Amino acid sequence: MKRINLASVFMTSLALSALLGIVLVVAVVVLYQVLDSMGAIGSVNQALTEINIGQLPNSGRVLTYAFVLAAVDVVLLTVLSTLLAGVYNLVSSFTGGIEVTLVDD
């Protein structure tokens, strides 16, 4: 492999990181709902109120945090993978790339 098309890396990493962001948001929502239905959120809030620290964020705020984290994740993963493909292209222009040999069994 001497060269990787940066546009294909960008589109592929954008699609995969968007799916990862969706999985992250769904996992946070499911985990929060499970903990809330078990009563864990309420008991932690009660304990935090008793020692005057505050309370855990409500479900709307947790969902907002999950969306922001997923958006940052999508942007960072897409940019990082595209930059790494560009670095590979630069290095492979000096070294000749990676040689792959396929053998038939």
Short mmCIF file of N, CA and C in Angstrom, two decimals:
data_model
loop_
_atom_site.label_atom_id
_atom_site.label_comp_id
_atom_site.label_asym_id
_atom_site.label_seq_id
_atom_site.Cartn_x
_atom_site.Cartn_y
_atom_site.Cartn_z
N MET A 1 0.85 -1.17 0.00
CA MET A 1 0.00 0.00 0.00
C MET A 1 0.90 1.22 0.00
N LYS A 2 0.80 1.99 -1.07
CA LYS A 2 1.62 3.18 -1.15
C LYS A 2 0.86 4.43 -0.77
N ARG A 3 -0.45 4.43 -0.95
CA ARG A 3 -1.21 5.64 -0.69
C ARG A 3 -2.62 5.28 -0.24
N ILE A 4 -3.14 6.05 0.71
CA ILE A 4 -4.50 5.89 1.19
C ILE A 4 -5.27 7.15 0.80
N ASN A 5 -6.43 6.98 0.21
CA ASN A 5 -7.26 8.11 -0.19
C ASN A 5 -7.84 8.77 1.06
N LEU A 6 -7.49 10.05 1.25
CA LEU A 6 -7.92 10.74 2.47
C LEU A 6 -9.43 10.96 2.51
N ALA A 7 -10.05 11.13 1.36
CA ALA A 7 -11.51 11.32 1.33
C ALA A 7 -12.23 10.06 1.79
N SER A 8 -11.74 8.90 1.38
CA SER A 8 -12.40 7.66 1.82
C SER A 8 -12.16 7.41 3.30
N VAL A 9 -10.98 7.77 3.80
CA VAL A 9 -10.71 7.64 5.23
C VAL A 9 -11.63 8.57 6.01
N PHE A 10 -11.80 9.80 5.52
CA PHE A 10 -12.66 10.76 6.20
C PHE A 10 -14.10 10.26 6.26
N MET A 11 -14.63 9.80 5.13
CA MET A 11 -16.03 9.36 5.11
C MET A 11 -16.24 8.10 5.96
N THR A 12 -15.31 7.17 5.89
CA THR A 12 -15.43 5.95 6.67
C THR A 12 -15.34 6.23 8.17
N SER A 13 -14.36 7.05 8.55
CA SER A 13 -14.22 7.34 9.98
C SER A 13 -15.37 8.20 10.49
N LEU A 14 -15.93 9.06 9.64
CA LEU A 14 -17.09 9.84 10.05
C LEU A 14 -18.29 8.93 10.31
N ALA A 15 -18.51 7.98 9.42
CA ALA A 15 -19.63 7.05 9.60
C ALA A 15 -19.45 6.18 10.84
N LEU A 16 -18.25 5.63 11.01
CA LEU A 16 -18.01 4.75 12.15
C LEU A 16 -18.04 5.51 13.48
N SER A 17 -17.47 6.70 13.51
CA SER A 17 -17.50 7.45 14.77
C SER A 17 -18.90 7.98 15.07
N ALA A 18 -19.71 8.25 14.05
CA ALA A 18 -21.11 8.64 14.30
C ALA A 18 -21.88 7.47 14.90
N LEU A 19 -21.63 6.27 14.39
CA LEU A 19 -22.27 5.09 14.98
C LEU A 19 -21.80 4.88 16.42
N LEU A 20 -20.53 5.10 16.67
CA LEU A 20 -20.01 4.98 18.02
C LEU A 20 -20.64 6.02 18.94
N GLY A 21 -20.87 7.22 18.43
CA GLY A 21 -21.55 8.26 19.22
C GLY A 21 -22.97 7.88 19.56
N ILE A 22 -23.68 7.29 18.60
CA ILE A 22 -25.05 6.83 18.85
C ILE A 22 -25.06 5.74 19.91
N VAL A 23 -24.11 4.82 19.81
CA VAL A 23 -24.01 3.74 20.80
C VAL A 23 -23.72 4.32 22.19
N LEU A 24 -22.86 5.34 22.25
CA LEU A 24 -22.54 5.98 23.52
C LEU A 24 -23.77 6.61 24.15
N VAL A 25 -24.54 7.35 23.37
CA VAL A 25 -25.73 8.01 23.91
C VAL A 25 -26.76 6.98 24.38
N VAL A 26 -26.98 5.95 23.59
CA VAL A 26 -27.95 4.91 23.96
C VAL A 26 -27.50 4.19 25.23
N ALA A 27 -26.20 3.90 25.33
CA ALA A 27 -25.69 3.21 26.52
C ALA A 27 -25.86 4.07 27.77
N VAL A 28 -25.61 5.37 27.65
CA VAL A 28 -25.76 6.26 28.81
C VAL A 28 -27.23 6.32 29.23
N VAL A 29 -28.13 6.44 28.26
CA VAL A 29 -29.56 6.51 28.58
C VAL A 29 -30.03 5.23 29.25
N VAL A 30 -29.65 4.10 28.70
CA VAL A 30 -30.07 2.81 29.28
C VAL A 30 -29.50 2.64 30.68
N LEU A 31 -28.21 2.96 30.85
CA LEU A 31 -27.60 2.81 32.16
C LEU A 31 -28.25 3.73 33.19
N TYR A 32 -28.53 4.96 32.81
CA TYR A 32 -29.18 5.88 33.74
C TYR A 32 -30.58 5.40 34.11
N GLN A 33 -31.33 4.90 33.13
CA GLN A 33 -32.68 4.41 33.41
C GLN A 33 -32.65 3.19 34.32
N VAL A 34 -31.69 2.30 34.09
CA VAL A 34 -31.58 1.10 34.93
C VAL A 34 -31.23 1.50 36.36
N LEU A 35 -30.27 2.41 36.51
CA LEU A 35 -29.89 2.85 37.86
C LEU A 35 -31.03 3.59 38.54
N ASP A 36 -31.78 4.38 37.78
CA ASP A 36 -32.91 5.11 38.36
C ASP A 36 -34.03 4.16 38.76
N SER A 37 -34.29 3.14 37.95
CA SER A 37 -35.37 2.19 38.29
C SER A 37 -34.99 1.33 39.49
N MET A 38 -33.70 1.12 39.71
CA MET A 38 -33.25 0.36 40.88
C MET A 38 -33.24 1.21 42.14
N GLY A 39 -33.38 2.52 41.99
CA GLY A 39 -33.37 3.41 43.14
C GLY A 39 -32.00 3.89 43.53
N ALA A 40 -31.00 3.59 42.74
CA ALA A 40 -29.63 3.98 43.09
C ALA A 40 -29.44 5.49 43.00
N ILE A 41 -30.04 6.10 41.98
CA ILE A 41 -29.88 7.55 41.81
C ILE A 41 -30.50 8.29 43.01
N GLY A 42 -31.67 7.85 43.43
CA GLY A 42 -32.35 8.50 44.56
C GLY A 42 -31.59 8.34 45.85
N SER A 43 -31.05 7.16 46.10
CA SER A 43 -30.33 6.96 47.35
C SER A 43 -29.00 7.71 47.35
N VAL A 44 -28.33 7.81 46.21
CA VAL A 44 -27.09 8.60 46.16
C VAL A 44 -27.41 10.08 46.34
N ASN A 45 -28.50 10.56 45.74
CA ASN A 45 -28.90 11.95 45.93
C ASN A 45 -29.23 12.25 47.39
N GLN A 46 -29.90 11.30 48.03
CA GLN A 46 -30.25 11.48 49.44
C GLN A 46 -28.98 11.54 50.29
N ALA A 47 -28.02 10.66 50.01
CA ALA A 47 -26.78 10.65 50.78
C ALA A 47 -25.97 11.92 50.54
N LEU A 48 -25.94 12.40 49.31
CA LEU A 48 -25.21 13.62 49.00
C LEU A 48 -25.86 14.84 49.63
N THR A 49 -27.19 14.85 49.70
CA THR A 49 -27.89 15.96 50.34
C THR A 49 -27.63 15.98 51.84
N GLU A 50 -27.55 14.81 52.45
CA GLU A 50 -27.30 14.73 53.89
C GLU A 50 -25.92 15.27 54.27
N ILE A 51 -24.95 15.11 53.41
CA ILE A 51 -23.61 15.60 53.73
C ILE A 51 -23.30 16.94 53.04
N ASN A 52 -24.36 17.59 52.53
CA ASN A 52 -24.30 18.94 51.96
C ASN A 52 -23.31 19.08 50.80
N ILE A 53 -23.30 18.12 49.91
CA ILE A 53 -22.45 18.21 48.72
C ILE A 53 -23.26 18.70 47.52
N GLY A 54 -24.47 18.27 47.40
CA GLY A 54 -25.31 18.63 46.25
C GLY A 54 -26.10 17.42 45.81
N GLN A 55 -26.36 17.35 44.52
CA GLN A 55 -27.09 16.21 43.97
C GLN A 55 -26.49 15.82 42.64
N LEU A 56 -26.81 14.61 42.22
CA LEU A 56 -26.43 14.17 40.89
C LEU A 56 -27.26 14.91 39.85
N PRO A 57 -26.72 15.08 38.65
CA PRO A 57 -27.52 15.74 37.61
C PRO A 57 -28.74 14.91 37.23
N ASN A 58 -29.80 15.61 36.80
CA ASN A 58 -31.02 14.89 36.40
C ASN A 58 -30.82 14.26 35.03
N SER A 59 -31.83 13.52 34.57
CA SER A 59 -31.68 12.76 33.33
C SER A 59 -31.50 13.67 32.12
N GLY A 60 -32.11 14.84 32.11
CA GLY A 60 -31.93 15.76 30.98
C GLY A 60 -30.51 16.26 30.86
N ARG A 61 -29.91 16.57 31.99
CA ARG A 61 -28.53 17.04 31.98
C ARG A 61 -27.57 15.91 31.59
N VAL A 62 -27.84 14.72 32.07
CA VAL A 62 -26.99 13.57 31.72
C VAL A 62 -27.07 13.30 30.21
N LEU A 63 -28.27 13.41 29.64
CA LEU A 63 -28.43 13.22 28.21
C LEU A 63 -27.70 14.31 27.43
N THR A 64 -27.74 15.54 27.93
CA THR A 64 -27.00 16.63 27.28
C THR A 64 -25.50 16.37 27.31
N TYR A 65 -24.98 15.93 28.46
CA TYR A 65 -23.57 15.59 28.57
C TYR A 65 -23.20 14.47 27.59
N ALA A 66 -24.07 13.48 27.48
CA ALA A 66 -23.80 12.36 26.57
C ALA A 66 -23.76 12.83 25.12
N PHE A 67 -24.69 13.71 24.74
CA PHE A 67 -24.69 14.25 23.37
C PHE A 67 -23.43 15.06 23.09
N VAL A 68 -23.02 15.89 24.04
CA VAL A 68 -21.82 16.70 23.85
C VAL A 68 -20.59 15.81 23.74
N LEU A 69 -20.49 14.81 24.60
CA LEU A 69 -19.37 13.88 24.54
C LEU A 69 -19.35 13.12 23.23
N ALA A 70 -20.51 12.70 22.75
CA ALA A 70 -20.59 11.99 21.47
C ALA A 70 -20.18 12.89 20.31
N ALA A 71 -20.59 14.16 20.34
CA ALA A 71 -20.22 15.08 19.27
C ALA A 71 -18.72 15.35 19.25
N VAL A 72 -18.13 15.54 20.42
CA VAL A 72 -16.69 15.74 20.51
C VAL A 72 -15.96 14.48 20.03
N ASP A 73 -16.48 13.32 20.39
CA ASP A 73 -15.92 12.05 19.97
C ASP A 73 -15.93 11.92 18.46
N VAL A 74 -17.03 12.27 17.83
CA VAL A 74 -17.15 12.17 16.37
C VAL A 74 -16.13 13.08 15.69
N VAL A 75 -16.03 14.30 16.17
CA VAL A 75 -15.10 15.26 15.55
C VAL A 75 -13.66 14.81 15.75
N LEU A 76 -13.29 14.45 16.97
CA LEU A 76 -11.91 14.07 17.25
C LEU A 76 -11.49 12.80 16.51
N LEU A 77 -12.34 11.78 16.52
CA LEU A 77 -11.98 10.55 15.84
C LEU A 77 -11.86 10.74 14.33
N THR A 78 -12.74 11.54 13.75
CA THR A 78 -12.69 11.78 12.32
C THR A 78 -11.43 12.55 11.94
N VAL A 79 -11.14 13.61 12.67
CA VAL A 79 -9.95 14.41 12.37
C VAL A 79 -8.68 13.61 12.61
N LEU A 80 -8.64 12.88 13.71
CA LEU A 80 -7.43 12.11 14.04
C LEU A 80 -7.16 11.01 13.02
N SER A 81 -8.18 10.29 12.61
CA SER A 81 -7.96 9.22 11.63
C SER A 81 -7.55 9.78 10.28
N THR A 82 -8.11 10.92 9.88
CA THR A 82 -7.72 11.53 8.62
C THR A 82 -6.28 12.05 8.68
N LEU A 83 -5.92 12.65 9.80
CA LEU A 83 -4.54 13.11 9.97
C LEU A 83 -3.55 11.95 9.96
N LEU A 84 -3.90 10.86 10.61
CA LEU A 84 -3.01 9.70 10.63
C LEU A 84 -2.87 9.08 9.24
N ALA A 85 -3.93 9.09 8.45
CA ALA A 85 -3.82 8.60 7.08
C ALA A 85 -2.92 9.52 6.26
N GLY A 86 -3.01 10.83 6.49
CA GLY A 86 -2.11 11.76 5.82
C GLY A 86 -0.66 11.55 6.22
N VAL A 87 -0.42 11.29 7.50
CA VAL A 87 0.94 11.00 7.95
C VAL A 87 1.44 9.71 7.32
N TYR A 88 0.57 8.70 7.22
CA TYR A 88 0.97 7.46 6.56
C TYR A 88 1.35 7.72 5.11
N ASN A 89 0.55 8.53 4.42
CA ASN A 89 0.87 8.85 3.02
C ASN A 89 2.22 9.55 2.91
N LEU A 90 2.49 10.44 3.84
CA LEU A 90 3.76 11.15 3.83
C LEU A 90 4.93 10.21 4.08
N VAL A 91 4.80 9.36 5.08
CA VAL A 91 5.87 8.42 5.41
C VAL A 91 6.05 7.38 4.30
N SER A 92 4.96 6.93 3.71
CA SER A 92 5.07 5.91 2.67
C SER A 92 5.69 6.47 1.39
N SER A 93 5.61 7.78 1.20
CA SER A 93 6.27 8.36 0.03
C SER A 93 7.79 8.29 0.18
N PHE A 94 8.27 8.29 1.43
CA PHE A 94 9.71 8.16 1.66
C PHE A 94 10.16 6.70 1.72
N THR A 95 9.35 5.84 2.30
CA THR A 95 9.77 4.46 2.55
C THR A 95 9.25 3.47 1.52
N GLY A 96 8.27 3.84 0.72
CA GLY A 96 7.76 2.92 -0.29
C GLY A 96 6.49 2.21 0.13
N GLY A 97 5.99 2.43 1.32
CA GLY A 97 4.74 1.82 1.75
C GLY A 97 4.92 0.44 2.35
N ILE A 98 3.81 -0.25 2.50
CA ILE A 98 3.79 -1.58 3.08
C ILE A 98 3.59 -2.59 1.96
N GLU A 99 4.41 -3.63 1.96
CA GLU A 99 4.26 -4.68 0.95
C GLU A 99 3.45 -5.82 1.54
N VAL A 100 2.39 -6.19 0.84
CA VAL A 100 1.52 -7.26 1.30
C VAL A 100 1.63 -8.40 0.30
N THR A 101 1.92 -9.59 0.79
CA THR A 101 2.04 -10.77 -0.07
C THR A 101 0.90 -11.72 0.29
N LEU A 102 0.08 -12.05 -0.68
CA LEU A 102 -1.02 -12.98 -0.49
C LEU A 102 -0.64 -14.34 -1.05
N VAL A 103 -0.89 -15.40 -0.30
CA VAL A 103 -0.53 -16.75 -0.70
C VAL A 103 -1.78 -17.58 -0.80
N ASP A 104 -1.90 -18.38 -1.84
CA ASP A 104 -3.04 -19.27 -2.02
C ASP A 104 -2.74 -20.58 -1.31
N ASP A 105 -3.67 -21.06 -0.47
CA ASP A 105 -3.46 -22.31 0.26
C ASP A 105 -3.73 -23.50 -0.60
#
